Amino acid sequence: MNDLVRQHTALSDSDLEWLHLLVSEWQLLSDLSFADLVLWVPTLDGTRYVSVAQMRPNTGPTSYQDDMVGHLVPRGRRPLLDAALDEGRIVREGDPEWREEVPVRVESIPVRREGRVLGVIARNTNLLTVRTPSRLELTYLQSASDLAQMIAAGTFPFSGEQVDMDSSPRAGDGLVRLDAEGIVQYASPNALSAYHRLGLAADLVGQHLGQITAELAPSRGPVDEALVTLASGYAPREFEVEGNDGVIQLRAIPLKPKGTRIGSLVLLRDVTELRRRERELITKDATIREIHHRVKNNLQTVAALLRLQARRMDSDRGREALDEAVRRVGSIAIVHETLSQNLDERVEFDEIADRVIAMVAEISPGKVTCRRNGRFGILDAEVATPLSMVLTEVLQNALEHAFAQGERGTVEVSAVRGEARTDARLLITVKDDGCGLPEGFDPQRAGNLGLQIVRTLVEGELGGTFDMLPGTERGTKVVLDIPVRSQK
């Protein structure tokens, strides 16, 4: 719609926003009218109309099998559009049109904003299945007529009210028509069933909807007065009411076809099961986060016990082994701490990598500089946990073996996510400018515990590849190539 309006018309951005607001609401008008809607806007030179939006009803057969958006019609070919645009009134005159042996009643509704007519809605009703209307259909049609008059007067849609049509109640979910005093004139069967779910034992017709809704909801003191006002439809609002183990979602639409409120339309939907599932998911998410939090705490306790044990060790090798174990446990704890703060089992690994680098760098404080380049991106927990351990082992190995005691140097961790058109692989490079690999060293056969852990995790759990190579000028380069799930 944006492209069509800007290409063919002289409407301003604020006018375009009004049309967007109208289109976000007009499914209701289409359903209540049992009719197709096409929005026509005059072109910049005023000689044609361009159709910028279309809506088909959920409550009846369509009048248009084809997509009308983008069609251009010369002025004069459709007199009802001309009359509605020029005179600023709803035009219903004329005989039905025949389209592919289907009679169609056409009406034109001017779209007004701040006193100006921006375009015209063509309302097309398929008359092939016309029969004597029921009370429900008569209420639908009367409500549609009131909304059409409000559109023509520029009072609908309601300025500043943005409705999420994906979650908002629709006409078929349940409809209640109120008079100016908030008394129910008509309630659809679905609406009545929803109120029975709340605990209503009688009929809704003749009841004051605001008062009966407040009585069915749990007592909340002063809030009851606000609930009475909301459910009476005095203002355009969307809200929920819970009672008797049931939850209904309501949307109030004041009806002012001639400027004065004559009543309200209340759309409602029973969302009891939906809210129950949402609560279950919230409880499940909270439980998972709590589990991650407790695992993190337990791992930190294990790390603290290992530190205490290391301080009591007389053997330097034993103390170093326990310190390495502390760092391994710490790397796993970092992942669980991050997961305990997320709503899903995916983590932003860059933060974890930075914390692992800082933790391992404590081996040689102030002597060897560790830094990270590139982004790891978002990873699944099943990848993040073993990868944090792999990164810990590779960094420990570099800091312990690449530099002599007291020697200064640099360790750089680089991450590249994917290739030109995919991010399904993660390439990690850890480079140092230390002494390099011993002569004849084979990383695939080395018996070092840390390298054994790296090989097992990378090739076994992560399904990737691992290699250690001499640096370009000096030092060592570790290359990890790991498959990961796309972020898209």
PDB file of N, CA, C and O in Angstrom, residues 71 139 162 164 170 176 244 276-277 313 335 410 430:
ATOM      1  N   HIS A  71      -5.070  -2.125  -9.220  1.00  0.00           N
ATOM      2  CA  HIS A  71      -5.865  -1.814 -10.401  1.00  0.00           C
ATOM      3  C   HIS A  71      -6.106  -0.310 -10.504  1.00  0.00           C
ATOM      4  O   HIS A  71      -6.331   0.371  -9.500  1.00  0.00           O
ATOM      5  N   THR A 139     -28.224  -7.847  13.364  1.00  0.00           N
ATOM      6  CA  THR A 139     -27.368  -7.088  14.284  1.00  0.00           C
ATOM      7  C   THR A 139     -26.031  -6.782  13.633  1.00  0.00           C
ATOM      8  O   THR A 139     -25.495  -5.669  13.761  1.00  0.00           O
ATOM      9  N   GLN A 162      -4.082   1.468  18.523  1.00  0.00           N
ATOM     10  CA  GLN A 162      -3.513   0.464  17.627  1.00  0.00           C
ATOM     11  C   GLN A 162      -3.963  -0.911  18.095  1.00  0.00           C
ATOM     12  O   GLN A 162      -3.689  -1.314  19.222  1.00  0.00           O
ATOM     13  N   ASP A 164      -4.066  -5.040  17.692  1.00  0.00           N
ATOM     14  CA  ASP A 164      -3.404  -6.217  17.138  1.00  0.00           C
ATOM     15  C   ASP A 164      -4.493  -7.182  16.684  1.00  0.00           C
ATOM     16  O   ASP A 164      -5.082  -7.906  17.497  1.00  0.00           O
ATOM     17  N   ARG A 170     -12.708 -11.199  17.243  1.00  0.00           N
ATOM     18  CA  ARG A 170     -13.378 -10.896  15.985  1.00  0.00           C
ATOM     19  C   ARG A 170     -14.883 -11.099  16.142  1.00  0.00           C
ATOM     20  O   ARG A 170     -15.348 -11.669  17.135  1.00  0.00           O
ATOM     21  N   VAL A 176     -21.638  -8.603  21.319  1.00  0.00           N
ATOM     22  CA  VAL A 176     -22.710  -8.079  22.167  1.00  0.00           C
ATOM     23  C   VAL A 176     -23.010  -6.659  21.715  1.00  0.00           C
ATOM     24  O   VAL A 176     -22.101  -5.841  21.567  1.00  0.00           O
ATOM     25  N   ASN A 244     -14.459 -17.516  37.901  1.00  0.00           N
ATOM     26  CA  ASN A 244     -14.981 -18.885  37.842  1.00  0.00           C
ATOM     27  C   ASN A 244     -14.093 -19.781  36.979  1.00  0.00           C
ATOM     28  O   ASN A 244     -14.569 -20.626  36.221  1.00  0.00           O
ATOM     29  N   ARG A 276      -4.411 -20.557  29.971  1.00  0.00           N
ATOM     30  CA  ARG A 276      -3.916 -21.684  30.761  1.00  0.00           C
ATOM     31  C   ARG A 276      -2.615 -22.217  30.172  1.00  0.00           C
ATOM     32  O   ARG A 276      -1.652 -22.489  30.899  1.00  0.00           O
ATOM     33  N   ARG A 277      -2.577 -22.344  28.840  1.00  0.00           N
ATOM     34  CA  ARG A 277      -1.348 -22.812  28.192  1.00  0.00           C
ATOM     35  C   ARG A 277      -0.213 -21.817  28.381  1.00  0.00           C
ATOM     36  O   ARG A 277       0.944 -22.217  28.563  1.00  0.00           O
ATOM     37  N   MET A 313      47.240 -28.809  48.748  1.00  0.00           N
ATOM     38  CA  MET A 313      48.109 -29.755  48.041  1.00  0.00           C
ATOM     39  C   MET A 313      49.572 -29.350  48.182  1.00  0.00           C
ATOM     40  O   MET A 313      49.928 -28.182  48.030  1.00  0.00           O
ATOM     41  N   VAL A 335      28.021 -20.844  31.282  1.00  0.00           N
ATOM     42  CA  VAL A 335      26.942 -21.127  30.331  1.00  0.00           C
ATOM     43  C   VAL A 335      25.611 -21.262  31.064  1.00  0.00           C
ATOM     44  O   VAL A 335      24.591 -20.692  30.648  1.00  0.00           O
ATOM     45  N   THR A 410      50.794 -12.346  23.187  1.00  0.00           N
ATOM     46  CA  THR A 410      49.397 -12.084  22.832  1.00  0.00           C
ATOM     47  C   THR A 410      48.720 -13.375  22.391  1.00  0.00           C
ATOM     48  O   THR A 410      49.300 -14.172  21.653  1.00  0.00           O
ATOM     49  N   VAL A 430      42.337 -19.644  17.282  1.00  0.00           N
ATOM     50  CA  VAL A 430      43.045 -19.150  18.477  1.00  0.00           C
ATOM     51  C   VAL A 430      44.533 -19.093  18.124  1.00  0.00           C
ATOM     52  O   VAL A 430      45.170 -20.129  17.916  1.00  0.00           O
TER      53      VAL A 430
END
